[in-house]
XYZ file of N, CA and C in Angstrom:
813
model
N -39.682 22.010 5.195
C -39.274 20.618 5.002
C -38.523 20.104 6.225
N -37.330 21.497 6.526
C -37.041 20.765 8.057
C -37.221 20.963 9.168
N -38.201 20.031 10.021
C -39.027 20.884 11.267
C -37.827 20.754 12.243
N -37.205 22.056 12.540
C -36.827 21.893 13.936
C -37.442 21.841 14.903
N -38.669 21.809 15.229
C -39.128 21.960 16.343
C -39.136 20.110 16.696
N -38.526 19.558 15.852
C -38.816 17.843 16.045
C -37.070 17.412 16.179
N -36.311 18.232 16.565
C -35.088 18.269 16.377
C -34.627 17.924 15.078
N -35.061 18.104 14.146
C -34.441 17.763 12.781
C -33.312 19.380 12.730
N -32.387 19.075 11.649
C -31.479 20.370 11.285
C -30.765 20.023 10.118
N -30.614 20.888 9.453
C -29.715 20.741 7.929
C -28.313 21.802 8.336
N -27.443 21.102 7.703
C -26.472 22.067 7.490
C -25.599 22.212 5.518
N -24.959 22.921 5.505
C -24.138 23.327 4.199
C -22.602 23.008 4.688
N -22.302 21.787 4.020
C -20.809 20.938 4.559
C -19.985 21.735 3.846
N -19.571 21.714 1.988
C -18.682 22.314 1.142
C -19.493 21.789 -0.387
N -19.089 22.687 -1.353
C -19.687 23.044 -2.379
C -21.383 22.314 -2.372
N -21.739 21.122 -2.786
C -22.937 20.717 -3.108
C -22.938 19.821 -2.427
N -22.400 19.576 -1.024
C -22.628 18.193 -0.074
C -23.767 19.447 1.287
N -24.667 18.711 1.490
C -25.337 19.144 2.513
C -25.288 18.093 3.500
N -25.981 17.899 4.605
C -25.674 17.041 6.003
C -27.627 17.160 6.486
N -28.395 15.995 6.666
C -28.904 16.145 7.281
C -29.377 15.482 8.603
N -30.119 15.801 9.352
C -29.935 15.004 10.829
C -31.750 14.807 11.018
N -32.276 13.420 11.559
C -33.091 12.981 11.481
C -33.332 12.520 12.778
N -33.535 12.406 14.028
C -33.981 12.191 15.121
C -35.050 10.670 15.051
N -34.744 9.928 13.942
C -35.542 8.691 14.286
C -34.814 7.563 13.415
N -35.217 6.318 13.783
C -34.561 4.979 13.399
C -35.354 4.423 12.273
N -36.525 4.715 12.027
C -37.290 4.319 10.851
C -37.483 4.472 9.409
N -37.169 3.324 8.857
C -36.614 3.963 7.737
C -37.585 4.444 6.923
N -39.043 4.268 7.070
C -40.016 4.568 5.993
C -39.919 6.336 6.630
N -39.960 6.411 7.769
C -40.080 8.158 8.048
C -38.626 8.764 7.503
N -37.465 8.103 7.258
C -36.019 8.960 6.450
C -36.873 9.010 4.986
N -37.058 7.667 4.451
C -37.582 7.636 2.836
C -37.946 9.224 2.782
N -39.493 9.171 3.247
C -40.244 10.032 3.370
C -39.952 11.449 3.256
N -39.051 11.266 4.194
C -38.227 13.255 4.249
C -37.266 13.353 3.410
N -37.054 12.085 2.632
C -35.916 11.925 1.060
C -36.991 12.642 0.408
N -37.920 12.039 0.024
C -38.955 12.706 -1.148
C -39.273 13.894 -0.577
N -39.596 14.143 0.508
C -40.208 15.913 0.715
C -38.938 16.620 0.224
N -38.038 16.330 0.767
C -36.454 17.660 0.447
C -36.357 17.516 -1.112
N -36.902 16.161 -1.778
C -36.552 16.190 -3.258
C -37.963 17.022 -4.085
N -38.714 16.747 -3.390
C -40.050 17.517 -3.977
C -39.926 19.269 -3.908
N -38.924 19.588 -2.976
C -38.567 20.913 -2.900
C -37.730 21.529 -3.533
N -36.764 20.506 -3.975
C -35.750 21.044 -4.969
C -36.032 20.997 -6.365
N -37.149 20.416 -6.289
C -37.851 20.456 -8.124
C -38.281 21.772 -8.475
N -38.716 22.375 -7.272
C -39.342 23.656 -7.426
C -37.940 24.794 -7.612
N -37.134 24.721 -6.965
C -36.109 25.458 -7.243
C -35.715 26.047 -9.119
N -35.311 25.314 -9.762
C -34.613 25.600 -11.241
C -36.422 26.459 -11.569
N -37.091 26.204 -11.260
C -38.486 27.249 -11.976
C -38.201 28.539 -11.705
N -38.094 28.197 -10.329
C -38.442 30.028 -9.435
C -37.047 30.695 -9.895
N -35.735 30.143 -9.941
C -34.971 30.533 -9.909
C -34.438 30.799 -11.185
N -34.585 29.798 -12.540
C -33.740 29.779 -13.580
C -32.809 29.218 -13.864
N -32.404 28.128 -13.169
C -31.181 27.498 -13.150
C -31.348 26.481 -13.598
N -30.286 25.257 -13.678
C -30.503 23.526 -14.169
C -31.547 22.965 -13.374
N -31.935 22.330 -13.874
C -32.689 20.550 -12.808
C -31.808 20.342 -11.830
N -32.118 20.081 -10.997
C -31.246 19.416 -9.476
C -31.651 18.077 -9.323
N -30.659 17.443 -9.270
C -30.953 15.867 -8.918
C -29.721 15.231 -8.021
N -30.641 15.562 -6.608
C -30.148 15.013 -5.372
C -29.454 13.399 -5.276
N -28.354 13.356 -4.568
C -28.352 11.977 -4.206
C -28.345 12.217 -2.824
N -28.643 10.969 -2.257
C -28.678 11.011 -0.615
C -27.930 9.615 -0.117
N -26.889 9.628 0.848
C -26.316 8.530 1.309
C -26.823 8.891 2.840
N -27.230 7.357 3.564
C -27.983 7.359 4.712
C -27.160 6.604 5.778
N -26.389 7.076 7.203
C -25.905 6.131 7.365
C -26.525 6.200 9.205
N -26.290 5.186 10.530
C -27.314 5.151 11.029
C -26.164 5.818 12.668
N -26.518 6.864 12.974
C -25.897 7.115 14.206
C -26.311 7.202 15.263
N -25.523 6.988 16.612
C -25.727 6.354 17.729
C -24.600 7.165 18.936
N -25.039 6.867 20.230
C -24.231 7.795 20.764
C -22.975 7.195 20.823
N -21.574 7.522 21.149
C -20.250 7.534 21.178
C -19.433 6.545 19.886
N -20.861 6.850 18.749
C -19.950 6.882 17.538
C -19.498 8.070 16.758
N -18.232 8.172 16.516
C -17.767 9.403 15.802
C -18.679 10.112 14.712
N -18.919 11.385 14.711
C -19.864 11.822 13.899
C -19.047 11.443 12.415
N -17.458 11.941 12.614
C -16.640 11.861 10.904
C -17.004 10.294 10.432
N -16.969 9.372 11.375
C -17.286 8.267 10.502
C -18.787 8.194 10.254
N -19.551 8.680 10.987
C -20.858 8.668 10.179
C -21.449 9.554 8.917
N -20.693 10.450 8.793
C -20.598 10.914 7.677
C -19.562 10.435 6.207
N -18.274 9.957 6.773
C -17.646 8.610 6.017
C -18.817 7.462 5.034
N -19.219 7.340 5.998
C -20.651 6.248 5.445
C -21.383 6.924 5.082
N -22.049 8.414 4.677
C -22.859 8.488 4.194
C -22.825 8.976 2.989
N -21.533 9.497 2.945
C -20.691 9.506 1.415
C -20.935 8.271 0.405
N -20.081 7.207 1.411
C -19.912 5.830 0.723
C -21.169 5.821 -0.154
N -22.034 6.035 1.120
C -24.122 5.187 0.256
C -24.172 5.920 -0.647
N -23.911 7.360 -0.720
C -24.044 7.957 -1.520
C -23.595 8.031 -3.096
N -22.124 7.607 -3.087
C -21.854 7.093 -4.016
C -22.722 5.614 -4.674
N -22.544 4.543 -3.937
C -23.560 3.763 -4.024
C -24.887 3.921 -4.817
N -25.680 4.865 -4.316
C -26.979 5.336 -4.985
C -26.821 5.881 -6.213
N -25.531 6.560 -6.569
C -25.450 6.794 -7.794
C -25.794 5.896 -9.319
N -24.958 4.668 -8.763
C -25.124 3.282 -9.749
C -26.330 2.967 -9.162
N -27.098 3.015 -9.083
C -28.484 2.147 -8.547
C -29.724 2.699 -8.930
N -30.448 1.812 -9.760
C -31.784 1.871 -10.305
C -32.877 2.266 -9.925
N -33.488 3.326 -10.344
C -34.819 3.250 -10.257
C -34.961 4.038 -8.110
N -33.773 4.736 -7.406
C -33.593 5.305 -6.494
C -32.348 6.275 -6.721
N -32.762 7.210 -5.465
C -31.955 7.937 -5.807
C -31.178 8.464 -4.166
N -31.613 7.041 -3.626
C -31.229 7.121 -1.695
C -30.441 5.937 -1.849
N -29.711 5.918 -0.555
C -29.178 4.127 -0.354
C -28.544 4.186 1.261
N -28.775 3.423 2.076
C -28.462 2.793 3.000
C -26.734 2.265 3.189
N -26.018 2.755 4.269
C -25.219 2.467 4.238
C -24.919 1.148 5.154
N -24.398 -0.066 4.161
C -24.149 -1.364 4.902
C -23.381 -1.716 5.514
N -23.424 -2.963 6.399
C -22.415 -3.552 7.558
C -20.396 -3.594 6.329
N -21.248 -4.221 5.236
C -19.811 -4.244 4.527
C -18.796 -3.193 4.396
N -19.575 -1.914 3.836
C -18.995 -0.534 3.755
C -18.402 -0.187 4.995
N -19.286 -0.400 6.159
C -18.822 0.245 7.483
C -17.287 -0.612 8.046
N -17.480 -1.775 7.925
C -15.993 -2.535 8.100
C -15.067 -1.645 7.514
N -14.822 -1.946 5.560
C -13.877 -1.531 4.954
C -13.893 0.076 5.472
N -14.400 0.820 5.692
C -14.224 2.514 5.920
C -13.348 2.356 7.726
N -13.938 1.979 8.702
C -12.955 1.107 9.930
C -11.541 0.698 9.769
N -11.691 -0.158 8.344
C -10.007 -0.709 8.035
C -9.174 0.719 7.142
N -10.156 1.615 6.644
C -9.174 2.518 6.030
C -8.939 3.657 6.818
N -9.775 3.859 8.226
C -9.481 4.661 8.855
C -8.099 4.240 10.127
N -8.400 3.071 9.603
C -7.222 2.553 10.763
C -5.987 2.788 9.963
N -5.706 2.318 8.671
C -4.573 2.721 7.682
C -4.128 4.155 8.074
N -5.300 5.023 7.855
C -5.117 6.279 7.725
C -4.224 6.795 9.425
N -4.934 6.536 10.532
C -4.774 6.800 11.725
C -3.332 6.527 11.871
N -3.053 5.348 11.605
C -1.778 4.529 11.889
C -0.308 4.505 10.703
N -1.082 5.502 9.951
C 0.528 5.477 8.880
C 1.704 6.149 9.051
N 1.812 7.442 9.892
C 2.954 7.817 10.706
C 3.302 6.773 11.389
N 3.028 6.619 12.538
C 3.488 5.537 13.657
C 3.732 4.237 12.873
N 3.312 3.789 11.882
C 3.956 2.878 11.403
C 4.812 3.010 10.469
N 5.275 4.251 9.461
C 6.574 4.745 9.207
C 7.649 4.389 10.202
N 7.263 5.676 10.775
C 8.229 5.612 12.466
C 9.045 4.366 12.954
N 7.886 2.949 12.697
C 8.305 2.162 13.415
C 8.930 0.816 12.636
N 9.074 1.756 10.922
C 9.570 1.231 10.002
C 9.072 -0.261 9.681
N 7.651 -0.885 9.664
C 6.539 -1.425 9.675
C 6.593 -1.716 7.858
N 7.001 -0.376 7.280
C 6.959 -1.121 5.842
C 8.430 -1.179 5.141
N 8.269 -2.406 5.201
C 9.248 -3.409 4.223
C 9.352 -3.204 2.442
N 10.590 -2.924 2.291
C 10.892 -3.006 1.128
C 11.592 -4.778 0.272
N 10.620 -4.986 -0.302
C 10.736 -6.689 -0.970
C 11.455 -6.262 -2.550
N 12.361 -7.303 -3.039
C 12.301 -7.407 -3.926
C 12.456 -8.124 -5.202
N 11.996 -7.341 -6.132
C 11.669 -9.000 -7.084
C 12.694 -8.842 -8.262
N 13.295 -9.900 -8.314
C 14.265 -9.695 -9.336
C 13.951 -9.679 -10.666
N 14.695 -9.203 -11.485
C 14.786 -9.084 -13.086
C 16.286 -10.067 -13.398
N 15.428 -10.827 -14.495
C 16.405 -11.702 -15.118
C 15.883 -11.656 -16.620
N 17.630 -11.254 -17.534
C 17.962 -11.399 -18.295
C 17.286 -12.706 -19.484
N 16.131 -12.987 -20.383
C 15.796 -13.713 -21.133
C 16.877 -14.421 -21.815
N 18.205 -13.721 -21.655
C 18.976 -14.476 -23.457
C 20.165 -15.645 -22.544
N 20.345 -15.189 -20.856
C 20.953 -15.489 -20.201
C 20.865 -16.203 -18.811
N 19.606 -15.884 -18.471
C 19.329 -15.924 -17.292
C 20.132 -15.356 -16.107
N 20.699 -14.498 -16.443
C 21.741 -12.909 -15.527
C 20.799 -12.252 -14.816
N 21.195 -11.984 -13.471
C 20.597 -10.976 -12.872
C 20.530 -9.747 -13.438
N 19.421 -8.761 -13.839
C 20.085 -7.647 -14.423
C 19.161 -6.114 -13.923
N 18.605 -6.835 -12.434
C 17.933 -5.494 -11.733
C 17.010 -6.081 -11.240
N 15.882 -5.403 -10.756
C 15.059 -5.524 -9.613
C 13.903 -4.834 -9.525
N 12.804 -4.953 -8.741
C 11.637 -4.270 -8.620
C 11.455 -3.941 -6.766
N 11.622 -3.044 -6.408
C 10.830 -2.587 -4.959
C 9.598 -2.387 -4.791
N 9.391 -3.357 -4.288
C 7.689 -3.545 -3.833
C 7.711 -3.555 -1.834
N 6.724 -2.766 -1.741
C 6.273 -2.035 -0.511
C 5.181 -3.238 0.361
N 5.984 -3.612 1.677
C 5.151 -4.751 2.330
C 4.771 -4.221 3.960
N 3.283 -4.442 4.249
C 3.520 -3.420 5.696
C 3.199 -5.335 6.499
N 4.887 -5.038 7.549
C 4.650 -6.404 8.737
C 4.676 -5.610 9.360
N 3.176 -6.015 9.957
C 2.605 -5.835 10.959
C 3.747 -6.715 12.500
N 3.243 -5.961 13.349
C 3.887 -6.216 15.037
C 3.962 -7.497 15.386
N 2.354 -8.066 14.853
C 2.578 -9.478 15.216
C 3.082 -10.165 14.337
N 3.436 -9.816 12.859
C 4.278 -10.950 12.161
C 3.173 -11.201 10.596
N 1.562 -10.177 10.767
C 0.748 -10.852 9.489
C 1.827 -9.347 8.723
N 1.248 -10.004 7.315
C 1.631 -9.162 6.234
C 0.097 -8.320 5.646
N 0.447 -6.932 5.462
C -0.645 -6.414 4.425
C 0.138 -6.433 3.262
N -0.586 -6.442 2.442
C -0.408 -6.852 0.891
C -0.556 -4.641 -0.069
N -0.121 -4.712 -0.833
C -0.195 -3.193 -1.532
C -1.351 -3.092 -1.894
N -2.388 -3.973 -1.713
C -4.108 -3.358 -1.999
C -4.810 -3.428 -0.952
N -4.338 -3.350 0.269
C -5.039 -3.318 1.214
C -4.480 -1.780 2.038
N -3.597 -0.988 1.107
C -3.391 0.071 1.469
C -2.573 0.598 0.759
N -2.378 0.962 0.132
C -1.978 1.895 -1.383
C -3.055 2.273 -1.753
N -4.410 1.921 -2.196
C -5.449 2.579 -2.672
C -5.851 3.809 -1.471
N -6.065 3.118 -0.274
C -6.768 4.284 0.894
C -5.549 5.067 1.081
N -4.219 4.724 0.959
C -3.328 6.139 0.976
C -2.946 6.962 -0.534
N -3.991 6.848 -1.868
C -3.498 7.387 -2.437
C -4.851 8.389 -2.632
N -6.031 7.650 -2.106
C -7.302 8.687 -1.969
C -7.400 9.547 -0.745
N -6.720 9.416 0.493
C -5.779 9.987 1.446
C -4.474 11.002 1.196
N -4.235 11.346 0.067
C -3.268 12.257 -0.384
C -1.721 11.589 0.934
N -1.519 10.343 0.913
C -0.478 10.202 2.183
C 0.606 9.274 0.690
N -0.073 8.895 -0.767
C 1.080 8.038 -1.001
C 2.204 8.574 -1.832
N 2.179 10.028 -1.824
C 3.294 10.635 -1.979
C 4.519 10.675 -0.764
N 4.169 10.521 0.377
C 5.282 10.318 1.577
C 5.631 9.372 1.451
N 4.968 7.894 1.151
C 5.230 6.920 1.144
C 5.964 6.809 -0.030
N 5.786 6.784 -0.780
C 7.046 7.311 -2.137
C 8.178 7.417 -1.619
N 7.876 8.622 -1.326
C 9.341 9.028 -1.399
C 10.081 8.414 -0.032
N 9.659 7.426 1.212
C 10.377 6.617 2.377
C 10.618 5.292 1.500
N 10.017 5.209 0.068
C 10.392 3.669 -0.133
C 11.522 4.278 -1.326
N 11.722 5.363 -1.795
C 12.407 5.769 -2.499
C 13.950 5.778 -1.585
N 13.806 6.234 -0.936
C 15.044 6.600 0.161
C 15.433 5.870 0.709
N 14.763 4.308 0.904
C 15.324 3.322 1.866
C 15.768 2.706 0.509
N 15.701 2.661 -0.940
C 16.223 2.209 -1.599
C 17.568 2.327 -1.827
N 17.613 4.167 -1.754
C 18.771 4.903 -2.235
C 20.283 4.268 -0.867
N 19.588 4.032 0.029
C 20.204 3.976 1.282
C 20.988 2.608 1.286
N 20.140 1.848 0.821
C 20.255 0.209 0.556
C 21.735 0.202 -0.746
N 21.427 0.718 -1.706
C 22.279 0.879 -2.713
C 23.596 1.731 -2.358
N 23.353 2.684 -1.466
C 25.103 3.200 -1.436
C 25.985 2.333 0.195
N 24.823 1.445 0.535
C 25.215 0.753 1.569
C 26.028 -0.446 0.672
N 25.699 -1.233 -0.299
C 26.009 -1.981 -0.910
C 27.067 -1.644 -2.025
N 27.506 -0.767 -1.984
C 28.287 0.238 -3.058
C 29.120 0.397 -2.284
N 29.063 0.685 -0.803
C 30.681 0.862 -0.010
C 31.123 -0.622 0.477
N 30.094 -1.324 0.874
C 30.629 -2.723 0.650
C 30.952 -3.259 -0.287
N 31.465 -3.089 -1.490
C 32.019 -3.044 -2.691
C 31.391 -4.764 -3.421
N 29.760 -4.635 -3.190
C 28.952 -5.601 -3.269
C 29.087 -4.904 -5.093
N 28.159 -5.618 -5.682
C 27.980 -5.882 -6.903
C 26.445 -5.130 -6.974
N 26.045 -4.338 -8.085
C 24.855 -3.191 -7.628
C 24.313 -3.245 -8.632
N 23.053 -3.184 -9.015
C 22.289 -3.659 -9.931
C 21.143 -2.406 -9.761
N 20.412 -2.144 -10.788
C 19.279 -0.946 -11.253
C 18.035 -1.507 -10.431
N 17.611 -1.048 -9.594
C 16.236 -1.022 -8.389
C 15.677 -0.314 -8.707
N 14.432 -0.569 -9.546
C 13.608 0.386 -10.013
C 12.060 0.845 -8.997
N 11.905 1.834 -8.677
C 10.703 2.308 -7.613
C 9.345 2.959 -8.344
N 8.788 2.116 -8.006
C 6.895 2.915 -8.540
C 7.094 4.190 -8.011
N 6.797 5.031 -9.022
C 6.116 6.604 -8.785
C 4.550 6.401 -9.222
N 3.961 7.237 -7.802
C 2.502 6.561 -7.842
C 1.388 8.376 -8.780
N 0.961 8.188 -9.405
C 0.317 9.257 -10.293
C 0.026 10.716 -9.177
N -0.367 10.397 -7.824
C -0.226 11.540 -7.297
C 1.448 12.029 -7.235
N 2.664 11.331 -7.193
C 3.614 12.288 -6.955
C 3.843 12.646 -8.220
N 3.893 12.073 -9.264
C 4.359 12.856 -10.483
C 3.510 13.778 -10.920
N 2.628 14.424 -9.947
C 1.836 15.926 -9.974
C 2.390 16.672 -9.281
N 3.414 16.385 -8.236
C 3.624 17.528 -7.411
C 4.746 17.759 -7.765
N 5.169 19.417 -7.776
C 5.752 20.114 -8.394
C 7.443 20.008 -7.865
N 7.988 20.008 -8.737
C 9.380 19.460 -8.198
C 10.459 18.393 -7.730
N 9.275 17.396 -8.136
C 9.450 15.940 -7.671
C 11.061 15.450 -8.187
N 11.005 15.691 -9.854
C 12.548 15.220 -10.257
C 13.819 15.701 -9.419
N 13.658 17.056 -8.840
C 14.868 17.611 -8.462
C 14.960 17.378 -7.087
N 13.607 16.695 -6.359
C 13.851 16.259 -4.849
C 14.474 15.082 -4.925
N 14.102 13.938 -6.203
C 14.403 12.660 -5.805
C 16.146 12.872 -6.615
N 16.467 14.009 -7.291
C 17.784 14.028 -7.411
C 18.492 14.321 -6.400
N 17.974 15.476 -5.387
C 18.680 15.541 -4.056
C 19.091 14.909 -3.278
N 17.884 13.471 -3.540
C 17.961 12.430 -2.681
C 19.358 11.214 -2.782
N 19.256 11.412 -4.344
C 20.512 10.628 -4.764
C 21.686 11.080 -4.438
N 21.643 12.413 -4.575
C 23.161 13.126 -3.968
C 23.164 12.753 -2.831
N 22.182 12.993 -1.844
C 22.653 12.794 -0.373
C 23.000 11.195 -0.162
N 22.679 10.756 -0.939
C 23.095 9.257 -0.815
C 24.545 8.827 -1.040
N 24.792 9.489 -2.252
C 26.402 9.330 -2.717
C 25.922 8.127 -3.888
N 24.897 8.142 -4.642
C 24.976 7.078 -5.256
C 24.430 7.441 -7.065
N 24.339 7.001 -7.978
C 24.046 7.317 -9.447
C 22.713 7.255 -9.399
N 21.794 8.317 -10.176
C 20.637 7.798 -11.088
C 20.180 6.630 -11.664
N 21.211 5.983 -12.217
C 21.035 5.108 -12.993
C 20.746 3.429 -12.015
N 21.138 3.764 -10.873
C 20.695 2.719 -9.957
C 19.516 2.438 -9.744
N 18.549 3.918 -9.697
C 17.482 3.561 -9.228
C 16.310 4.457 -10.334
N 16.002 3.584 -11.058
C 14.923 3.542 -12.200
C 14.184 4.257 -11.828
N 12.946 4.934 -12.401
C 11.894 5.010 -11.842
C 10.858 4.874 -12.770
N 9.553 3.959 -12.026
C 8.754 3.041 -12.507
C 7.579 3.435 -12.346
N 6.750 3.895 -13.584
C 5.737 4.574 -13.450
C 4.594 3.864 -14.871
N 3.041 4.007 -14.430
C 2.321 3.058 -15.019
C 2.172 3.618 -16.926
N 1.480 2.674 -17.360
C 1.169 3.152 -18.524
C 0.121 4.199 -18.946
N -0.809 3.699 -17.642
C -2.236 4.845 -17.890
C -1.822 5.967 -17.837
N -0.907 6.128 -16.140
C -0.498 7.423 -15.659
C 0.872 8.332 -17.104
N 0.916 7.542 -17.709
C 2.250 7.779 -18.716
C 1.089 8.770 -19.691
N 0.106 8.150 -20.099
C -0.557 8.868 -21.276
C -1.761 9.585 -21.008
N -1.704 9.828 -19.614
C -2.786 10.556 -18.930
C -2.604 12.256 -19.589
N -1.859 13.046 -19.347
C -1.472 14.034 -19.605
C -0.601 14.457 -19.907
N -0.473 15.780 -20.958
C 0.746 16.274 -20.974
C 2.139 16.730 -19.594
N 1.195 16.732 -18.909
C 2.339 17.140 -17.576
C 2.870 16.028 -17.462
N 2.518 14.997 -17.277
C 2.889 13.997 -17.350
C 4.449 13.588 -17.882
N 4.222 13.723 -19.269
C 5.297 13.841 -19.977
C 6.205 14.911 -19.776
N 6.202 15.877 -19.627
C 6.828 16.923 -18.698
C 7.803 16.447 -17.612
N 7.276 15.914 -17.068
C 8.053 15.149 -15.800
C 8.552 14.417 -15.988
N 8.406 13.531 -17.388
C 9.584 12.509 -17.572
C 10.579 13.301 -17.746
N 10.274 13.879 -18.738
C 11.526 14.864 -19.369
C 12.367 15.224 -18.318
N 11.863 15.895 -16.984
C 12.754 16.676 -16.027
C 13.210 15.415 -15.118
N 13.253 13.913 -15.343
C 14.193 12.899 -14.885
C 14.808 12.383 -16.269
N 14.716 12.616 -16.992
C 15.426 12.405 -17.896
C 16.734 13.468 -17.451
N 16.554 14.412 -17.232
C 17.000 15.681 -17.460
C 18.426 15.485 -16.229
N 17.917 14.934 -15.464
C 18.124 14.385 -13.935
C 18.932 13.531 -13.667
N 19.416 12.318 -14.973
C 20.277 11.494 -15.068
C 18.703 10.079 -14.932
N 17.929 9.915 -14.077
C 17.168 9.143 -14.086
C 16.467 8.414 -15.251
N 16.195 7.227 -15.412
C 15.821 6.229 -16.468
C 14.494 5.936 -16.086
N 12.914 6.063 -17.200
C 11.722 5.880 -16.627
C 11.561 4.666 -16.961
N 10.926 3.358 -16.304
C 10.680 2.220 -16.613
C 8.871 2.127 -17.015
N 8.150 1.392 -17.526
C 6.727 1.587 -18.033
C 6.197 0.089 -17.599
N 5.749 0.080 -16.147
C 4.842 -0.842 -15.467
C 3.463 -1.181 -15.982
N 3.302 -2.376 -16.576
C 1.624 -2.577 -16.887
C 1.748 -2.249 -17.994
N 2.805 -2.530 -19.133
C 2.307 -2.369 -20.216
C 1.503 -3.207 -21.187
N 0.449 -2.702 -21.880
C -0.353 -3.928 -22.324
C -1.662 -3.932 -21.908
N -1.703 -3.393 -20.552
C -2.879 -4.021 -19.662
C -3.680 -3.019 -20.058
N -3.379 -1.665 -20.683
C -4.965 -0.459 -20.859
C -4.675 -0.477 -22.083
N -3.724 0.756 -22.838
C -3.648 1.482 -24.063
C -3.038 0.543 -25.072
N -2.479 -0.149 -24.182
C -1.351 -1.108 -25.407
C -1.020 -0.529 -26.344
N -0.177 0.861 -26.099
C 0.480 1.916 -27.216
C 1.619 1.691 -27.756
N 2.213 1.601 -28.547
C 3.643 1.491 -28.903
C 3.998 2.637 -29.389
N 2.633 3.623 -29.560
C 3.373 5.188 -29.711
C 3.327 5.934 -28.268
N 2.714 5.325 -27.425
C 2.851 6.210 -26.212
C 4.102 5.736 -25.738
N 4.282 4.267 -25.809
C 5.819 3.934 -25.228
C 6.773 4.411 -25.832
């Protein structure tokens, strides 16, 4: 199926992703070698005994002094793509995909150095009292200003750093510039109010989280009870670990707040 002698070559990437390389621009000759490699794997589960195999293929188009990782980036994408799609079982990777994968590799590239250069802004939105209209706490929401002055917004990068395994760091720098903010305002013998911080579903998996962000409070010099922590409803009734981890900020002096309630389970026994 794959002639090297035409420079074609297959390789074995990790578990069931393979890579293949095609030496031409035409798309009826890729189709083509879609169906031969799929006509070959039909034969497999006979000879062998195993399940049906049913390939997907994401296609994306490379050129010289483009990065091979992003051409394989895109051929993921299509690939996913082809999954939802009728009546094929290939797909072409488009100008649209290739932008957004560009803008998340730039996120990705650039999220140290823009830590570093303290690029994301902590905003916040107040909580007021219904019976009074009293200030009675706050929400920290995460804003990246940019050098020249535009703003990214939390969906133009919170999603690519949480499929990036990076929005647990980010956690915990918007956690800490909180804690920092609050015992700054506590020795200025300002008036201090409960700042509650999103915990995003990847950190309340990693192991130890309650007793780091208690460390954090000690090194601050400041209470638990200042700084909430604000975690979703899905992620609340996702799993038992889950609940686990409330417990060990409970445990911690910390208070859990329940963001988005309403919007999935609308539980009043999960709350």
């Amino acid at each position: 199926v794959i002639e090297v002698e035409k420079g074609e070559f297959a390789a074995h990437i990790n578990a069931d992703h393979y890579v293949v390389f095609l030496p031409t621009i035409k798309e009826t000759e890729i189709v083509n070698k879609i169906k031969s490699i799929t006509l070959s794997l039909l034969i497999i589960p006979g000879d062998l005994d195993v399940p049906e195999i049913h390939p997907y293929y994401g296609i994306s188009r490379w050129a010289p002094g483009k990065k091979i990782e992003l051409s394989y980036s895109e051929a993921i994408t299509a690939k996913h793509n082809a999954k939802y799609m009728e009546n094929t079982n290939d797909a072409f990777c488009n100008e649209e995909d290739t932008l957004r994968l560009n803008r998340e590799k730039y996120v990705v590239d650039n999220f140290e150095k823009t830590k570093a250069k303290k690029e994301f802004k902590v905003w916040f939105q107040p909580k007021f009292s219904p019976k009074n209209r009293e200030l009675v706490g706050a929400e920290a929401l995460v804003r990246w200003i940019k050098e020249d002055g535009s703003i990214a917004y939390p969906d133009e990068f919170i999603p690519v750093l949480e499929r990036n395994n990076l929005i647990r760091t980010l956690d915990e720098y918007i956690f800490r510039n909180v804690c920092t903010l609050q015992a700054k305002w506590q020795n200025e013998k300002k008036k201090t109010i409960p700042i509650s911080i999103n915990l995003s579903r990847a950190s309340l998996y990693f192991k130890g989280i309650a007793e780091q962000y208690e460390r954090i409070v000690q090194i601050a010099g400041i209470k638990p009870e200042l700084v909430p922590i604000e975690i979703t409803e899905s992620a609340a009734v996702s799993n038992d670990r889950v609940k686990t981890v409330i417990e060990e900020f409970h445990e911690c002096g910390f208070s859990i707040h329940m963001d988005d309630f309403g919007s999935g389970y609308s539980s009043l026994a999960s709350l």
